[in-house]
XYZ file of C-alpha atoms in Angstrom:
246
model
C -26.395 -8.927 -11.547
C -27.086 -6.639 -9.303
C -25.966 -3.721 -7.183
C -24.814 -5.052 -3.510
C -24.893 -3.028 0.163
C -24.408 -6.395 2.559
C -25.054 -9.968 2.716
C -28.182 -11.631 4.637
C -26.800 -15.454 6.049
C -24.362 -15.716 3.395
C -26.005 -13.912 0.288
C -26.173 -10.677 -1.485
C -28.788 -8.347 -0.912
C -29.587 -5.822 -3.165
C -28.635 -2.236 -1.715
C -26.864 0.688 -2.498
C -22.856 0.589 -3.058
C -21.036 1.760 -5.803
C -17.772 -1.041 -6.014
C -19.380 -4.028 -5.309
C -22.010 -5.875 -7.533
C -24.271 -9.266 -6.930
C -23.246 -11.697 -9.819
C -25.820 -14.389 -10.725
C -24.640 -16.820 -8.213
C -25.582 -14.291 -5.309
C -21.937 -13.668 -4.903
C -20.028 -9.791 -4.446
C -17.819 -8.800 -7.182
C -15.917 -5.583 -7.587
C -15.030 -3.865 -10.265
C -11.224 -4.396 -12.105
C -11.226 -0.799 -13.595
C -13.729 2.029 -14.782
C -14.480 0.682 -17.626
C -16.629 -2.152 -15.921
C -18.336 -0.067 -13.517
C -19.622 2.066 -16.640
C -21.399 -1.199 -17.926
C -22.479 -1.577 -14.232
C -24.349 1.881 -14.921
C -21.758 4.352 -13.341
C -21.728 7.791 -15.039
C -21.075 10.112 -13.242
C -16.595 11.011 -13.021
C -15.581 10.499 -9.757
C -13.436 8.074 -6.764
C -14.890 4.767 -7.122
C -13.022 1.346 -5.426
C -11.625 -0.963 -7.790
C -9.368 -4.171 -7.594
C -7.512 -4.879 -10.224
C -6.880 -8.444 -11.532
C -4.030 -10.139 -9.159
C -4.128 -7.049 -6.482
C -4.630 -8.110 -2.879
C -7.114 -5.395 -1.903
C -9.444 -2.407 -3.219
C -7.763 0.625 -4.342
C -9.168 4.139 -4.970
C -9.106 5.391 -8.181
C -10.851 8.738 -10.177
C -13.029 7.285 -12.626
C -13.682 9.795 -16.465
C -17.182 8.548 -17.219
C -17.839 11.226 -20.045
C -14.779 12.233 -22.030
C -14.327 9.592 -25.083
C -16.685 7.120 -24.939
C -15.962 6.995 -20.977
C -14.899 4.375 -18.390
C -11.044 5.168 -18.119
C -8.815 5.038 -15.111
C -6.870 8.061 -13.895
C -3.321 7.278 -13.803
C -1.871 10.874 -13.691
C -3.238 14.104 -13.139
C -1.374 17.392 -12.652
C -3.449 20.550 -12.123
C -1.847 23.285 -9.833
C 1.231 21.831 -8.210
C 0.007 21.441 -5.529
C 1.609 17.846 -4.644
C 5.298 17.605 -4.947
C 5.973 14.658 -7.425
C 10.054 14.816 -6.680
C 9.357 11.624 -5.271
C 11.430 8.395 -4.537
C 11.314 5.184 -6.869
C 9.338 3.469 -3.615
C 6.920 6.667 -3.927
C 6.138 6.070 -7.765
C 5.823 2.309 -7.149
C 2.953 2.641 -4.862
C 1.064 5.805 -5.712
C 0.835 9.494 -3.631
C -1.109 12.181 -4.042
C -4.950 12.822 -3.688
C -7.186 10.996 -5.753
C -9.738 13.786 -6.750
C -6.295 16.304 -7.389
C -3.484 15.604 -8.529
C -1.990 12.005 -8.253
C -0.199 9.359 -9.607
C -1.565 6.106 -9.404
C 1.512 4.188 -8.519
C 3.582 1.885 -11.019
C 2.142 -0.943 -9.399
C -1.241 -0.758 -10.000
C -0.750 0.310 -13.228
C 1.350 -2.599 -14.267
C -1.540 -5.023 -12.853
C -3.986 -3.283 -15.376
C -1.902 -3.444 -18.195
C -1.171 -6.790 -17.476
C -4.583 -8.418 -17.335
C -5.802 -6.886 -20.203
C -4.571 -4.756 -23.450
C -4.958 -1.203 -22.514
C -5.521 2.446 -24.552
C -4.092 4.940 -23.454
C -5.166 8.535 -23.376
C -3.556 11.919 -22.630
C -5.279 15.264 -22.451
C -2.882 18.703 -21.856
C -3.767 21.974 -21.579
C -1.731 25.145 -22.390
C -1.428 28.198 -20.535
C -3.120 30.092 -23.634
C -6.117 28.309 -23.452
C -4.978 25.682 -26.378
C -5.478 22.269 -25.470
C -5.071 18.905 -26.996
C -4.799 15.117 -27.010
C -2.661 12.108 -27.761
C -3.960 8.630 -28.241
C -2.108 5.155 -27.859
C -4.282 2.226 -29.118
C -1.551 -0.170 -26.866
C 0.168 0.698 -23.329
C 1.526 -1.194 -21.147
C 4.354 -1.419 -18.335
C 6.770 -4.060 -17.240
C 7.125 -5.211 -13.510
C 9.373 -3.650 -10.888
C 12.305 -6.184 -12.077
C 12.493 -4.668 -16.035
C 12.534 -0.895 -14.101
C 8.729 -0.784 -15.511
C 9.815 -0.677 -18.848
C 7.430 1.146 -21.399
C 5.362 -0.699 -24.188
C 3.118 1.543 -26.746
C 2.278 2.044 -30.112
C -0.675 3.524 -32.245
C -0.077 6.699 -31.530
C -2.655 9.265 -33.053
C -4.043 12.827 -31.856
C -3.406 16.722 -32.214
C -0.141 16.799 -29.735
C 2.716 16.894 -32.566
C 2.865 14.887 -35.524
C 4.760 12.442 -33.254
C 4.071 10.611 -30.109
C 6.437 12.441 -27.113
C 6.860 9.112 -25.289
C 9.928 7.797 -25.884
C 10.440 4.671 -27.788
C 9.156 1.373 -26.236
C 11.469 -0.521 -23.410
C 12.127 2.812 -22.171
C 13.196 1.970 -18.288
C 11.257 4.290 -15.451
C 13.486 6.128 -13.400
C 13.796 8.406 -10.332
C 15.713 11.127 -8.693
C 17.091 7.486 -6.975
C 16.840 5.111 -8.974
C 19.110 6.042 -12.328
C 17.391 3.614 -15.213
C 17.953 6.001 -18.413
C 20.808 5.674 -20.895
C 22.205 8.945 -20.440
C 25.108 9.563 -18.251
C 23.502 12.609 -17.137
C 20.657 11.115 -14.922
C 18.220 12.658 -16.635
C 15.878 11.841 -13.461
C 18.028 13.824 -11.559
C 17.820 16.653 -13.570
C 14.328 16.881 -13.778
C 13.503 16.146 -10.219
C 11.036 13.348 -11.189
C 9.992 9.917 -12.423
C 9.291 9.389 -15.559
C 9.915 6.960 -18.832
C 13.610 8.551 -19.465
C 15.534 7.218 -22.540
C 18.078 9.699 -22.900
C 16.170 11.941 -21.223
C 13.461 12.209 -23.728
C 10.533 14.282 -25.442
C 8.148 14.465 -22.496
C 8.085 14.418 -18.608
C 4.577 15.329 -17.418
C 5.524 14.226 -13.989
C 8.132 17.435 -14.046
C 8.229 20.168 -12.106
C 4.945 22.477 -12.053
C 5.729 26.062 -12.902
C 2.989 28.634 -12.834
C 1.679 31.047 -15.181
C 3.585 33.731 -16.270
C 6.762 31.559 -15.332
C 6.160 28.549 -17.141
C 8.758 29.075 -20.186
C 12.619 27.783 -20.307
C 12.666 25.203 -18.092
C 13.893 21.751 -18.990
C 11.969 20.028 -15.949
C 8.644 21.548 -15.986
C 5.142 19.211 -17.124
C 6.346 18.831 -21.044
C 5.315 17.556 -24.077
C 7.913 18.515 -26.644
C 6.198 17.488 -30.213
C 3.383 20.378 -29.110
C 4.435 22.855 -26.824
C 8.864 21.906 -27.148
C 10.853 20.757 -23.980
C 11.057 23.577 -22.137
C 7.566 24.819 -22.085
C 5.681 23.652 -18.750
C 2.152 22.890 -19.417
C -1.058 23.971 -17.782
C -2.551 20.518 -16.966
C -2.138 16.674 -17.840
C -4.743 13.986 -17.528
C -3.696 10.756 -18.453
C -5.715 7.721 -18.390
C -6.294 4.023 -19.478
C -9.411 1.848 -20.481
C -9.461 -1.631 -21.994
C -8.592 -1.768 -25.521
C -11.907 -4.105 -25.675
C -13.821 -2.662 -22.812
C-alpha cells in the first residue's frame, strides 16, 4: 500500500494525503482510528480524518502519536474552559468543541470504535501544582444510544488513586436533560454536565472548569476523586483510546 492524493481513470495514484491510503488492489482506504495511520507512518500528534468501522462518513479526530507507544484517539480533552461542555444529551451524542482544543468526540463515534474492536483506554490529568498523573483501562467500551451508552471497563492500573474513579460498569450516561443515574438527585443536573453518573460518582471530567486559584470546593468542577477528592477541579484531562491489539 501506498499513500493516495487522486485517482487516474479509476485507480490510485500515489500522492500526498494523510487519510487515505492505496491498498494492493489500487483501491482508497481510510483509516478506522490513529492507531492505523501510525502503521501507515503517521507520527507526528495532530487532526487527521478517520472513519470508523460502520460510520457513514470521515470524521476529524486529534491523533497522540508519541505518548505510550502512540496511535490513540482523542475522545476528551479539557484545557482552559474555554468550550462550555453544559451541553444537551443531543450535544454529547454527536460531538462539539474544537478538535485541536478542547472537545468531546461525541458518544457516537465513540461507541462505533469500541464496538468494532476491543479498546484501551487512557487518561492523563494534570494538577494545578504541577503534579500530574495517569489511569489505564486495558478494556472500554460504550453501549448504543438505546442502553443510555452504558459504561463497560476493567483493568484498571496507573498512579491516579489506588482505585479506578469511573464508576462501576453499566453505569448509564446522562445529561443536564436526559436524567439516566440512580440517584434521585440528578446528579447531571447538579454538575451541569454529561458524564457516566451512578449515583453521582467518583469522577466527572466533563464538569465545570474552574481556574486557578479558584479551583477548590466545588462538587462540579473536572474531578477525579481517588487522586485529587471530589471537589478539587483539575488542571487538564486527556483521555484517549487505541486498539487493545493495535
Amino acid at each position: 500500500s501506498f499513500p493516495f492524493t487522486g485517482f487516474l481513470f479509476g485507480t490510485c495514484i500515489k500522492v500526498s494525503r494523510p487519510f487515505l491510503w492505496c491498498n494492493s488492489a489500487g483501491n482508497a482506504t481510510v483509516a478506522r482510528d490513529c492507531a492505523e495511520l501510525l502503521r501507515r507512518g503517521h507520527h507526528i500528534s495532530g487532526v487527521y480524518s478517520i472513519k470508523p468501522t460502520n460510520h457513514s462518513s470521515l470524521i476529524k479526530v486529534f491523533c497522540e502519536m508519541q505518548a505510550d507507544g502512540g496511535g490513540w484517539t482523542y475522545m476528551l480533552r479539557r484545557q482552559d474552559g474555554s468550550v462550555n461542555f453544559s451541553r444537551s444529551w443531543d450535544d454529547y451524542k454527536m460531538g462539539f468543541g474544537q478538535i485541536e482544543g478542547e472537545h468531546w468526540l461525541g458518544n457516537e463515534v465513540i461507541r462505533k470504535i469500541t464496538s468494532s474492536s476491543p479498546q484501551r483506554l487512557r487518561i492523563f490529568l494534570q494538577d494545578w501544582d504541577g503534579a500530574e498523573g495517569t489511569a489505564n483501562y486495558n478494556r472500554f467500551s460504550i453501549g448504543p444510544e438505546e442502553q443510555h451508552y452504558r459504561l463497560r471497563v476493567a483493568g484498571y492500573t496507573g498512579s491516579l488513586g489506588n482505585h479506578g474513579s469511573l464508576p462501576a460498569p453499566d453505569a448509564p450516561f446522562s445529561t443536564p436533560d436526559q436524567d439516566n443515574d440512580d440517584c434521585r438527585c440528578h446528579c447531571a443536573q447538579l454538575s451541569s454536565a454529561g458524564w457516566w453518573f451512578e449515583a453521582c460518582g467518583p469522577s466527572n471530567l466533563n464538569g465545570h472548569y474552574y481556574p486557578r486559584d479558584n479551583h477548590l470546593g466545588h462538587f462540579d468542577g473536572v474531578k477525579w476523586h481517588y487522586w485529587k477528592g471530589s471537589s478539587y477541579s483539575l488542571r487538564s484531562a486527556h483521555v484517549m483510546l487505541k486498539p487493545l491489539h493495535p
